[in-house]
PDB file of C-alpha atoms in Angstrom:
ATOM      1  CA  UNK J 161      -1.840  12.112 -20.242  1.00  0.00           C
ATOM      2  CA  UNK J 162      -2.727   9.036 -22.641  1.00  0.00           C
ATOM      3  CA  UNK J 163      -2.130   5.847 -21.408  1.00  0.00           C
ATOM      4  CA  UNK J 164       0.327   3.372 -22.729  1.00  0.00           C
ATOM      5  CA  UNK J 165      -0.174  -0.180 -23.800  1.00  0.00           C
ATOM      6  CA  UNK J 166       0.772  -2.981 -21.111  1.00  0.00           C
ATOM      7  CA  UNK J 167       0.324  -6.316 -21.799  1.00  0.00           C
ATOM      8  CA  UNK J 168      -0.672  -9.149 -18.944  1.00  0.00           C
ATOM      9  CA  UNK J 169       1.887 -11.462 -18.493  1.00  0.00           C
ATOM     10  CA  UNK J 170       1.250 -13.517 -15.405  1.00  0.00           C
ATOM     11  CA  UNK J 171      -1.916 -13.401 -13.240  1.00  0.00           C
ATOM     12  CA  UNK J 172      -2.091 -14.724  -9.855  1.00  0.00           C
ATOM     13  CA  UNK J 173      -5.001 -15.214  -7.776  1.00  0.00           C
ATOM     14  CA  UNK J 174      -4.773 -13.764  -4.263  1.00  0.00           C
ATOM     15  CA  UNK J 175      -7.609 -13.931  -1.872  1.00  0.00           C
ATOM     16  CA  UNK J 176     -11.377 -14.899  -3.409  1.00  0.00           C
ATOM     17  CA  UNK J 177     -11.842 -11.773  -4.885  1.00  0.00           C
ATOM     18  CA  UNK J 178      -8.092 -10.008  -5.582  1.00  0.00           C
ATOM     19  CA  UNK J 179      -5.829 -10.752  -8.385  1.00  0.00           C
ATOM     20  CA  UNK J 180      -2.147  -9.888  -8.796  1.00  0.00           C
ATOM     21  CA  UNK J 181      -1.097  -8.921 -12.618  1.00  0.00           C
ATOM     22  CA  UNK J 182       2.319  -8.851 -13.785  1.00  0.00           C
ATOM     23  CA  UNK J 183       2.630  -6.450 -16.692  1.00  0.00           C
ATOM     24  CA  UNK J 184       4.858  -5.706 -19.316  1.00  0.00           C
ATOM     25  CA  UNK J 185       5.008  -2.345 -21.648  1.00  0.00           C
ATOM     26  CA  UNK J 186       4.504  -3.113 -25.360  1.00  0.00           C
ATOM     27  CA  UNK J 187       6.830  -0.410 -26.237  1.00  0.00           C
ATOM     28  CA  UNK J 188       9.589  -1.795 -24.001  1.00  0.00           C
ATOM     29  CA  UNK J 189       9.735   1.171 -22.304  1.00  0.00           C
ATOM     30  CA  UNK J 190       9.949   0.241 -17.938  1.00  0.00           C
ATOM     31  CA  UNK J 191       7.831   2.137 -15.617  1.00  0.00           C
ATOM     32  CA  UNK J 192      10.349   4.038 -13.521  1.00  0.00           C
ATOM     33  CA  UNK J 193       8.375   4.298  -9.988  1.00  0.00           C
ATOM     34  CA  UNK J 194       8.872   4.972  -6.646  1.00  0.00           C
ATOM     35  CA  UNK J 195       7.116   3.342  -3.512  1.00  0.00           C
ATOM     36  CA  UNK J 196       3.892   4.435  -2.752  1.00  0.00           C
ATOM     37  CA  UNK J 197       2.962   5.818  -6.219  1.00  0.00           C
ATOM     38  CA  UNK J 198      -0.059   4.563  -8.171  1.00  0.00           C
ATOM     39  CA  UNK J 199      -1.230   3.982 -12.051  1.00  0.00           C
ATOM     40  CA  UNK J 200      -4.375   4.636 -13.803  1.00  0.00           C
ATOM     41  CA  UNK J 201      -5.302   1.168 -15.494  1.00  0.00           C
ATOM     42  CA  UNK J 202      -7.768   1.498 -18.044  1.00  0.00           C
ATOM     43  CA  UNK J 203      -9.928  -1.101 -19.848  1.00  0.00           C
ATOM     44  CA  UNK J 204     -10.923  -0.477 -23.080  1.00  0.00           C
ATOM     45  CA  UNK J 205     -14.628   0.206 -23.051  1.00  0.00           C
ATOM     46  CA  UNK J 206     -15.247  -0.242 -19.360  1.00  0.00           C
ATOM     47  CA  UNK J 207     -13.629   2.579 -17.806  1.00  0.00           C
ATOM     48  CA  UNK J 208     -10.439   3.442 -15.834  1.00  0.00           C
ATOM     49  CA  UNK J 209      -9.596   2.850 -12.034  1.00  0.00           C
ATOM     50  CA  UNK J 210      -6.801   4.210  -9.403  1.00  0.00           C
ATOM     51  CA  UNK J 211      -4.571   1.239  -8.331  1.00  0.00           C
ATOM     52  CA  UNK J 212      -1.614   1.639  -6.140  1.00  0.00           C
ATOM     53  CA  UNK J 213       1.826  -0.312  -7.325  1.00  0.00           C
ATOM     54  CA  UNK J 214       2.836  -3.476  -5.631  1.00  0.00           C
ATOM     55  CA  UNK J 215       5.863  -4.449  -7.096  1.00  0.00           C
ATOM     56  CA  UNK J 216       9.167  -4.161  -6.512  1.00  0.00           C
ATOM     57  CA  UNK J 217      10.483  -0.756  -7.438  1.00  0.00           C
ATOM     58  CA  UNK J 218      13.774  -1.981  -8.650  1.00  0.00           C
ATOM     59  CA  UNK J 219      12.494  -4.650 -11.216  1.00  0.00           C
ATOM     60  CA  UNK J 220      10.685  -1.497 -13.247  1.00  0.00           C
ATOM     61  CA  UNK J 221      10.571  -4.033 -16.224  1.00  0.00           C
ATOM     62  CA  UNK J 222       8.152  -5.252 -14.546  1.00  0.00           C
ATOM     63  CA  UNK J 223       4.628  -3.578 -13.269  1.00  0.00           C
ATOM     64  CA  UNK J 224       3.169  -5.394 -10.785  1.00  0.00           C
ATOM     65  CA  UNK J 225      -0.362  -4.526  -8.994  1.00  0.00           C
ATOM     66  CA  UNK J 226      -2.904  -6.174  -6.909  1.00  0.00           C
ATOM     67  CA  UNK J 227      -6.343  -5.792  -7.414  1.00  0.00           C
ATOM     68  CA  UNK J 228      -9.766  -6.714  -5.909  1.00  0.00           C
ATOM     69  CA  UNK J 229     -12.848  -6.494  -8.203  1.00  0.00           C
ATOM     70  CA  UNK J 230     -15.505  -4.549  -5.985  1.00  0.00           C
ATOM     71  CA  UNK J 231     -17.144  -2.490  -9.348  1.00  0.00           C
ATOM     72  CA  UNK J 232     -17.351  -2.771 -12.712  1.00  0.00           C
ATOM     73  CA  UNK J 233     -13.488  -1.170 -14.075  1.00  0.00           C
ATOM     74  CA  UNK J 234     -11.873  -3.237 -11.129  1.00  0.00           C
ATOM     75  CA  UNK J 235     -13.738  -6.893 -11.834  1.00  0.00           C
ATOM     76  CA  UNK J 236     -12.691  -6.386 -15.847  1.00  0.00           C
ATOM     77  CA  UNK J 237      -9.305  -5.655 -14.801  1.00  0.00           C
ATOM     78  CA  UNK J 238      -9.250  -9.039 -12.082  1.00  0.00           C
ATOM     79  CA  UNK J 239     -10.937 -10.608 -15.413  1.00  0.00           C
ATOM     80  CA  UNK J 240      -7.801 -10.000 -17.589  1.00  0.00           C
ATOM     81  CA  UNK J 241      -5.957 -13.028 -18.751  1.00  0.00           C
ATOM     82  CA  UNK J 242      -2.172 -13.661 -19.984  1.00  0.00           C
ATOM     83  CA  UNK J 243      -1.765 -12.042 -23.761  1.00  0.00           C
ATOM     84  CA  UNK J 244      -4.666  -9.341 -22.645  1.00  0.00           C
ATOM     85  CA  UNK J 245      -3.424  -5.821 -23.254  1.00  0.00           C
ATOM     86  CA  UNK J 246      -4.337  -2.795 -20.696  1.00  0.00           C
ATOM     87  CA  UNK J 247      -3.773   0.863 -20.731  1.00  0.00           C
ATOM     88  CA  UNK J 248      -1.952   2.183 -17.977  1.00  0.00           C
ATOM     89  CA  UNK J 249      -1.492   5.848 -17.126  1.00  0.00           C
ATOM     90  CA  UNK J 250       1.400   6.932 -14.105  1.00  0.00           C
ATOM     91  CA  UNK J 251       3.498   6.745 -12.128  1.00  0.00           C
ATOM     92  CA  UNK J 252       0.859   9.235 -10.431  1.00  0.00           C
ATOM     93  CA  UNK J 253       1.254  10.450  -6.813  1.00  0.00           C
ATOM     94  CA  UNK J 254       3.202  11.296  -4.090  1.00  0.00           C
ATOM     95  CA  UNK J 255       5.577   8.390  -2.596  1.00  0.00           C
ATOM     96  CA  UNK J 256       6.992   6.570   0.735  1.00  0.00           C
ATOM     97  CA  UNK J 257       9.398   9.471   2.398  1.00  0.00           C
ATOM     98  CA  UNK J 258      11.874   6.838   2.501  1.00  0.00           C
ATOM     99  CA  UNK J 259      14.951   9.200   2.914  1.00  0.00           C
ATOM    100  CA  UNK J 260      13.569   9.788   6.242  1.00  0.00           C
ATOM    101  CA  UNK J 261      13.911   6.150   7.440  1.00  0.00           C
ATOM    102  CA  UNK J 262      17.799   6.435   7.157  1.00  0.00           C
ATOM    103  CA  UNK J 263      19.740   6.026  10.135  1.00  0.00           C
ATOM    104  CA  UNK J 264      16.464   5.405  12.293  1.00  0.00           C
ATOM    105  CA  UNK J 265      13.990   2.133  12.788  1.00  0.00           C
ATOM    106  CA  UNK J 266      11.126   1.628   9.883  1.00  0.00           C
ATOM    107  CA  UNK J 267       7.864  -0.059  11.269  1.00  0.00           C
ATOM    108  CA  UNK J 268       5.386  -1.022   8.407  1.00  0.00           C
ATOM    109  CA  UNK J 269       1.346  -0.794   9.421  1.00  0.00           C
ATOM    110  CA  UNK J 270      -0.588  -2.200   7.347  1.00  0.00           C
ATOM    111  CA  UNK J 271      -4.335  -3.452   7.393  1.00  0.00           C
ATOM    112  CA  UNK J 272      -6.283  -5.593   5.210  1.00  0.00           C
ATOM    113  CA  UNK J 273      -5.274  -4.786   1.317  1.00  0.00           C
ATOM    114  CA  UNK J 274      -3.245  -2.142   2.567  1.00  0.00           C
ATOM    115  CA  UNK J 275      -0.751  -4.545   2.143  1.00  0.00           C
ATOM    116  CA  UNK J 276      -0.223  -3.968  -1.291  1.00  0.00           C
ATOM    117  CA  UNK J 277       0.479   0.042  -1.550  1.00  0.00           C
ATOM    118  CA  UNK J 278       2.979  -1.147   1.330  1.00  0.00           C
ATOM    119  CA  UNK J 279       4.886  -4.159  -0.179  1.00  0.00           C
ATOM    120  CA  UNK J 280       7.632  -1.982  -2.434  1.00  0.00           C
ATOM    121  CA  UNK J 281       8.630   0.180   0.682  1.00  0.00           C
ATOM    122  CA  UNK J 282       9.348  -3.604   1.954  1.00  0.00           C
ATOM    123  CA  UNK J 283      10.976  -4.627  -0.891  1.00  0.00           C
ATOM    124  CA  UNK J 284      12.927  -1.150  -0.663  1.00  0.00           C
ATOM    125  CA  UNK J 285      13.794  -1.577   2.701  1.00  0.00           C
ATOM    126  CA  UNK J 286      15.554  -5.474   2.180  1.00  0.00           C
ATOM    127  CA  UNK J 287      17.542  -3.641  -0.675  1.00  0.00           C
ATOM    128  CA  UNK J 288      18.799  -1.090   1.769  1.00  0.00           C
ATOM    129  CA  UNK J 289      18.812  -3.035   5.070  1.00  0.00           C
ATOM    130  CA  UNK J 290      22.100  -1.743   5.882  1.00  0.00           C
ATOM    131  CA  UNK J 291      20.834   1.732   6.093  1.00  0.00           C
ATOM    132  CA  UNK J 292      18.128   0.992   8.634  1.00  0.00           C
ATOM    133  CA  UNK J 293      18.299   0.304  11.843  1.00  0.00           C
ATOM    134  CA  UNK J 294      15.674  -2.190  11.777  1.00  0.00           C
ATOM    135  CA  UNK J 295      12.839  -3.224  10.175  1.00  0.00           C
ATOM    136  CA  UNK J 296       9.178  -4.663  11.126  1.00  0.00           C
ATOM    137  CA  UNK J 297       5.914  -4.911   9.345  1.00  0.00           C
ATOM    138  CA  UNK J 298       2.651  -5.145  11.365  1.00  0.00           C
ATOM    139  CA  UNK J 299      -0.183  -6.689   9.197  1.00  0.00           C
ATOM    140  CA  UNK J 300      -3.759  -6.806  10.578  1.00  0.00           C
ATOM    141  CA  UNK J 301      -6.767  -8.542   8.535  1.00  0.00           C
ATOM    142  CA  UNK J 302     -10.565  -9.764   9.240  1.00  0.00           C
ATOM    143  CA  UNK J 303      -9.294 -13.778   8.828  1.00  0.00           C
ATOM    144  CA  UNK J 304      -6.800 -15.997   8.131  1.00  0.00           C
ATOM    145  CA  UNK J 305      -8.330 -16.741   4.725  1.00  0.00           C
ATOM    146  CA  UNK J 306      -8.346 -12.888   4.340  1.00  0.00           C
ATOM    147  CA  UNK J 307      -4.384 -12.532   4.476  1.00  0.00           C
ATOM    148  CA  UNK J 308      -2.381 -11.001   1.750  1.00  0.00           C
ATOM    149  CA  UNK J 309       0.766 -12.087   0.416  1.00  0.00           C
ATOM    150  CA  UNK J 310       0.536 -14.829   2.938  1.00  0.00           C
ATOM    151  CA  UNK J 311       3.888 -17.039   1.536  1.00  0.00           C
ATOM    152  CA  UNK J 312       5.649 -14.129   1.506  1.00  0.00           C
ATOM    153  CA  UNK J 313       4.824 -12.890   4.807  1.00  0.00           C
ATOM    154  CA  UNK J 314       5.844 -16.184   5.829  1.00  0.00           C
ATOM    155  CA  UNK J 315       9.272 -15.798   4.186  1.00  0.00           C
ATOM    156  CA  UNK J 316       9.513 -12.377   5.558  1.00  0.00           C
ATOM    157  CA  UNK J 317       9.303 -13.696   8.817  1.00  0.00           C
ATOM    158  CA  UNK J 318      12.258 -15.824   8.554  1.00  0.00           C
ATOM    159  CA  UNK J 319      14.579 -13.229   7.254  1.00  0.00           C
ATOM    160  CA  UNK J 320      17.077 -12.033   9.391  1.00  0.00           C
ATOM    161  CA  UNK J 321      16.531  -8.379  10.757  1.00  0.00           C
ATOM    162  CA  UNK J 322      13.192  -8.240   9.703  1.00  0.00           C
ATOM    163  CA  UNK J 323      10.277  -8.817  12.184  1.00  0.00           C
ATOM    164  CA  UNK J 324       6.777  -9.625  11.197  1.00  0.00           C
ATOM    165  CA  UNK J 325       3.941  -9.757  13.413  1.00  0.00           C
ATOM    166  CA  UNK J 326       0.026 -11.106  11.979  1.00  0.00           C
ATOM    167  CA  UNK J 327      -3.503 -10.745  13.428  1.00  0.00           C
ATOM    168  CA  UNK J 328      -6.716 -11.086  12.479  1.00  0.00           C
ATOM    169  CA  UNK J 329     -10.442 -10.034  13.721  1.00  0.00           C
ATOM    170  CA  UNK J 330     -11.701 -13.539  14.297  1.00  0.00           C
ATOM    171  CA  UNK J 331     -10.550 -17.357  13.650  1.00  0.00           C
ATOM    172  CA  UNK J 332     -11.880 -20.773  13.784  1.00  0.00           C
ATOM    173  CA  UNK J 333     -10.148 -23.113  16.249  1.00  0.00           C
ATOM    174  CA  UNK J 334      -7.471 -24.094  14.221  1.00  0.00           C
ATOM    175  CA  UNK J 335      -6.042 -20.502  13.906  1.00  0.00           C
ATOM    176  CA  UNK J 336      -2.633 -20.328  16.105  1.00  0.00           C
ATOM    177  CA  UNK J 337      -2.258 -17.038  15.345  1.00  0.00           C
ATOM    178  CA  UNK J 338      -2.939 -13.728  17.014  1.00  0.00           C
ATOM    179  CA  UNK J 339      -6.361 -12.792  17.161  1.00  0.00           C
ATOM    180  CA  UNK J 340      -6.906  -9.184  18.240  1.00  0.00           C
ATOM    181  CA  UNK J 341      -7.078  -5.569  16.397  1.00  0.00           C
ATOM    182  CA  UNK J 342      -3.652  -4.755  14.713  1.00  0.00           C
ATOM    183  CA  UNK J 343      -3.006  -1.736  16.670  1.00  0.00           C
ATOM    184  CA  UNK J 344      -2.507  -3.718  19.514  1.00  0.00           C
ATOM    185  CA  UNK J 345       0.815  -5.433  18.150  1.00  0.00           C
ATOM    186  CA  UNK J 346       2.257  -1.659  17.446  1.00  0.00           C
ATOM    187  CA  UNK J 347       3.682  -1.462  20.478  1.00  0.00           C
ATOM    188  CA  UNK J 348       4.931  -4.499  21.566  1.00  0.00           C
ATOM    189  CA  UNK J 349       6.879  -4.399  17.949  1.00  0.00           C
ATOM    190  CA  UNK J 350       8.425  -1.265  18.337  1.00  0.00           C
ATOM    191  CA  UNK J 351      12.297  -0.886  19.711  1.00  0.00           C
ATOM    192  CA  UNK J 352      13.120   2.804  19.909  1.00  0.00           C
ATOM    193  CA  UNK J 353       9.892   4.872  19.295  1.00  0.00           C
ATOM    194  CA  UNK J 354      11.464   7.897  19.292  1.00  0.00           C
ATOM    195  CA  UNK J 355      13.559   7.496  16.579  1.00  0.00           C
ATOM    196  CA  UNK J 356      11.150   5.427  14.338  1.00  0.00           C
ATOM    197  CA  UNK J 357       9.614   5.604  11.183  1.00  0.00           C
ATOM    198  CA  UNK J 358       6.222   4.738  10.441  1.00  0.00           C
ATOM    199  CA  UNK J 359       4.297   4.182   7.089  1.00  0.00           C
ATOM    200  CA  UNK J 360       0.814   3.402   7.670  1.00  0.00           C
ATOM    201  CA  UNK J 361      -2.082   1.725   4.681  1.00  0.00           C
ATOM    202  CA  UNK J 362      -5.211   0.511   5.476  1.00  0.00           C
ATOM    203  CA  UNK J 363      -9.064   1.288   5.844  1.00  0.00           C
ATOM    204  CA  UNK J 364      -9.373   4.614   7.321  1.00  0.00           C
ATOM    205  CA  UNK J 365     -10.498   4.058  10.800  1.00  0.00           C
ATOM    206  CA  UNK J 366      -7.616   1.703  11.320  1.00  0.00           C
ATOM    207  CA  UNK J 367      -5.250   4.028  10.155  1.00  0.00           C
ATOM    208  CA  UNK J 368      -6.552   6.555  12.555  1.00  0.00           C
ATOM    209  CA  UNK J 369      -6.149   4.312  15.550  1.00  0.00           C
ATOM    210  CA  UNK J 370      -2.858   2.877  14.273  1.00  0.00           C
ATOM    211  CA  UNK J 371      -1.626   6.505  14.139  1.00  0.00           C
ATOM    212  CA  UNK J 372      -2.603   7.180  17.334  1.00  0.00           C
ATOM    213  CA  UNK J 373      -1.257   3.926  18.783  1.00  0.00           C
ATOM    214  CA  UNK J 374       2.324   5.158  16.963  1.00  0.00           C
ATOM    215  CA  UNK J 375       1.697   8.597  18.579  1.00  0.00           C
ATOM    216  CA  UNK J 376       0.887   7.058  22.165  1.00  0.00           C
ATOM    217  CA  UNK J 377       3.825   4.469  21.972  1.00  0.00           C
ATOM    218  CA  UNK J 378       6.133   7.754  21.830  1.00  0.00           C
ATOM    219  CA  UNK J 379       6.892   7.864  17.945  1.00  0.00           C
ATOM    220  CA  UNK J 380       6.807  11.560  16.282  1.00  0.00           C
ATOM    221  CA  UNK J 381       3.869  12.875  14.838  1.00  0.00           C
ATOM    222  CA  UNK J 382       5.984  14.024  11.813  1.00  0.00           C
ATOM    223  CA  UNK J 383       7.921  10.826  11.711  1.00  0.00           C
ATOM    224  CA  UNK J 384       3.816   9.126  10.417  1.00  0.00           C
ATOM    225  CA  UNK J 385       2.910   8.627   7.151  1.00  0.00           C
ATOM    226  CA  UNK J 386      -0.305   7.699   5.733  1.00  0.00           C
ATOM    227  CA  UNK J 387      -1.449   6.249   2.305  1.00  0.00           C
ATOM    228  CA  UNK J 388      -5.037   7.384   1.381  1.00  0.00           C
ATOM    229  CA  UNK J 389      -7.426   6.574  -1.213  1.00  0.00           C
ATOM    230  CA  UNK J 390     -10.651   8.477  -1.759  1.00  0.00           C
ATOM    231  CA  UNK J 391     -12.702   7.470  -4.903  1.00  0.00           C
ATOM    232  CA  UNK J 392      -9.860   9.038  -7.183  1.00  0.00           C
ATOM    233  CA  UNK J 393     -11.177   9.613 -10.974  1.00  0.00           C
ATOM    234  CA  UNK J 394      -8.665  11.809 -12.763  1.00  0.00           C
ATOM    235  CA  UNK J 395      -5.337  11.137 -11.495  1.00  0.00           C
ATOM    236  CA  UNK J 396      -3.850  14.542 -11.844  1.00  0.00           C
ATOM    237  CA  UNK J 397      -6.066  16.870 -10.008  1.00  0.00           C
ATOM    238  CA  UNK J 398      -9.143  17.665 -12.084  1.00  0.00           C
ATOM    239  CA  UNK J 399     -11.822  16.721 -11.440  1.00  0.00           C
ATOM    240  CA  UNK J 400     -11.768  16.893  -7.298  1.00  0.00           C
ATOM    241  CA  UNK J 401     -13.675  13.048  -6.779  1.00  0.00           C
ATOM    242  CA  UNK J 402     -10.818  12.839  -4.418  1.00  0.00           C
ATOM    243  CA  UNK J 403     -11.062  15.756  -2.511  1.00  0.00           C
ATOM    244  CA  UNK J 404     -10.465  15.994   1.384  1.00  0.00           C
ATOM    245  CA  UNK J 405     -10.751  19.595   2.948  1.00  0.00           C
ATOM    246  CA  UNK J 406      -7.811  21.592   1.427  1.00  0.00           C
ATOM    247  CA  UNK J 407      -6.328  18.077  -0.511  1.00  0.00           C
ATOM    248  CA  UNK J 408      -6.705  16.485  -3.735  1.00  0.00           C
ATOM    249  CA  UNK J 409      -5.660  12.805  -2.621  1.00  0.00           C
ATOM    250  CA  UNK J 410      -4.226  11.844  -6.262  1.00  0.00           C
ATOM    251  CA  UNK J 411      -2.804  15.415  -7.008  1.00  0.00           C
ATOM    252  CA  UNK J 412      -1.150  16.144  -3.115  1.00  0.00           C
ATOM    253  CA  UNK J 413      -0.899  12.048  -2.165  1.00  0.00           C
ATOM    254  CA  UNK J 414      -1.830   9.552  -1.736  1.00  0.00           C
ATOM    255  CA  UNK J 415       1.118   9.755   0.812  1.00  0.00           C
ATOM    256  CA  UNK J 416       0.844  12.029   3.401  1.00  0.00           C
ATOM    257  CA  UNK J 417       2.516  12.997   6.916  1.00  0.00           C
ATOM    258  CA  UNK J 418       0.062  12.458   9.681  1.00  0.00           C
ATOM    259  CA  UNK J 419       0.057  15.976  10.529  1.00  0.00           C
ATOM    260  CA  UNK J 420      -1.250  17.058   7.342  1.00  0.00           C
ATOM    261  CA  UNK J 421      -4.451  14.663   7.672  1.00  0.00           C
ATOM    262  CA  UNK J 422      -4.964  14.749  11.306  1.00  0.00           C
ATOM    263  CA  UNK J 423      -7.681  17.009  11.786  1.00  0.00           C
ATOM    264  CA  UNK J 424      -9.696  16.068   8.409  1.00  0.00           C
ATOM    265  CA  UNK J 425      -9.456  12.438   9.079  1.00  0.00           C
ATOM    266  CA  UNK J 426     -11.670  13.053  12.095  1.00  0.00           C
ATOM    267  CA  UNK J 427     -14.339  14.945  10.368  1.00  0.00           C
ATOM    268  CA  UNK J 428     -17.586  13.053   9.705  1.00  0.00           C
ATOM    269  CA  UNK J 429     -18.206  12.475   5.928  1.00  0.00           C
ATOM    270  CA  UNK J 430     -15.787  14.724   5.017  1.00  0.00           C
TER     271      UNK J 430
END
């Protein structure tokens, strides 16, 4: 699979160290995606990187992705200016079971930068807020300064039938905030447990607690979905840089029901 041409058209500092591009396909041709799914973004003589899509799947004019430069292919991609071109291989990956959210409550997990593979099953979820019961998005992150998105959580949280509850690890005095590990606010946020949905993103142990938190508060293994990311390379299954036990994470995810990653996600180094 070659990549395509994308050209940079807006680009948005997030935190310190994470950038939000907007992109736009030279050939005029819109990425069709789903939520969940990810893109190979390549820069031309550096190298090529797994990055999950943050935008909003309806606007597929538009490819939109947030990125924070921790290596060489990821700081040359935060280093990209308006006018810059960048190759872009995808939709890749498995997506957001959002079919199962119909009829039923959809909570939203999300820790850290796990924001981002998170924010189009929000955006999905405002276009179809009729279908849902209800909606809430649970966002844990080390600071204040650390948050993601942090005027549009705040416009979130004043939309009607959509609840949005913050904390962080640690804050100065002047945080009013929640301070406190984010799988304490699962259950407090949660209204009928048994017939919710949850989509969980975030560093690995927290996904493992907030799964168990779901699992505890009375929500269905089956009904828990995880977004993974394990040093992915290829994209389509080659290579195995992603591999975990019986799973290729780009190839078989990165979205996958809890039951499916259970066991392996408790395995040391695996």
């Amino acid at each position: 699979m070659l990549p395509r041409a994308f050209e940079v058209r807006a680009r948005r500092p997030e935190l310190a160290d994470c950038v939000t591009l907007e992109m736009a396909a030279v050939d005029g041709r819109p990425l069709d995606f789903a939520p969940g799914q990810f893109t190979m973004l390549y820069v031309h003589g550096v190298g090529e990187i797994a990055i999950s899509i943050s935008g909003d799947p309806a606007a597929d004019a538009t490819l939109v992705q947030t990125v924070r430069a921790v290596g060489a292919v990821s700081k040359a991609v935060c280093n990209l200016q308006e006018g810059q071109r960048i190759g872009v291989r995808g939709p890749l990956g498995t997506a957001w079971p959002v079919e199962r959210a119909f009829g039923k409550h959809l909570m939203i997990v999300a820790g850290g930068l796990g924001l981002a593979p998170t924010r189009p099953i929000i955006y999905w979820a405002l276009a179809n807020r009729d279908r849902l019961k209800s909606v809430a998005i649970v966002y844990g992150t080390r600071a204040p300064d650390q948050i993601l998105y942090a005027p549009q959580l705040l416009g979130w949280s004043n939309t009607e039938g959509l609840r949005v509850g913050i904390t962080v690890d640690r804050a100065a005095e002047d945080w009013s905030g929640r301070v406190g590990v984010v799988t304490d606010l699962v259950p407090a946020m949660l209204r009928d447990p048994a017939e919710t949905v949850a989509m969980v993103c975030g560093p690995e142990i927290m996904m493992r607690f907030g799964a168990q938190a779901l699992l505890d508060a009375g929500v269905p293994a089956e009904d828990i979905h995880l977004s993974l990311e394990r040093n992915m390379k290829c994209g389509i299954g080659w290579c195995g840089h992603c591999q975990l036990g019986p799973h290729l994470i780009c190839r078989d995810g990165p979205v996958f029901s809890y039951p499916a990653v259970r066991d392996l996600m408790t395995v040391w180094e695996l």
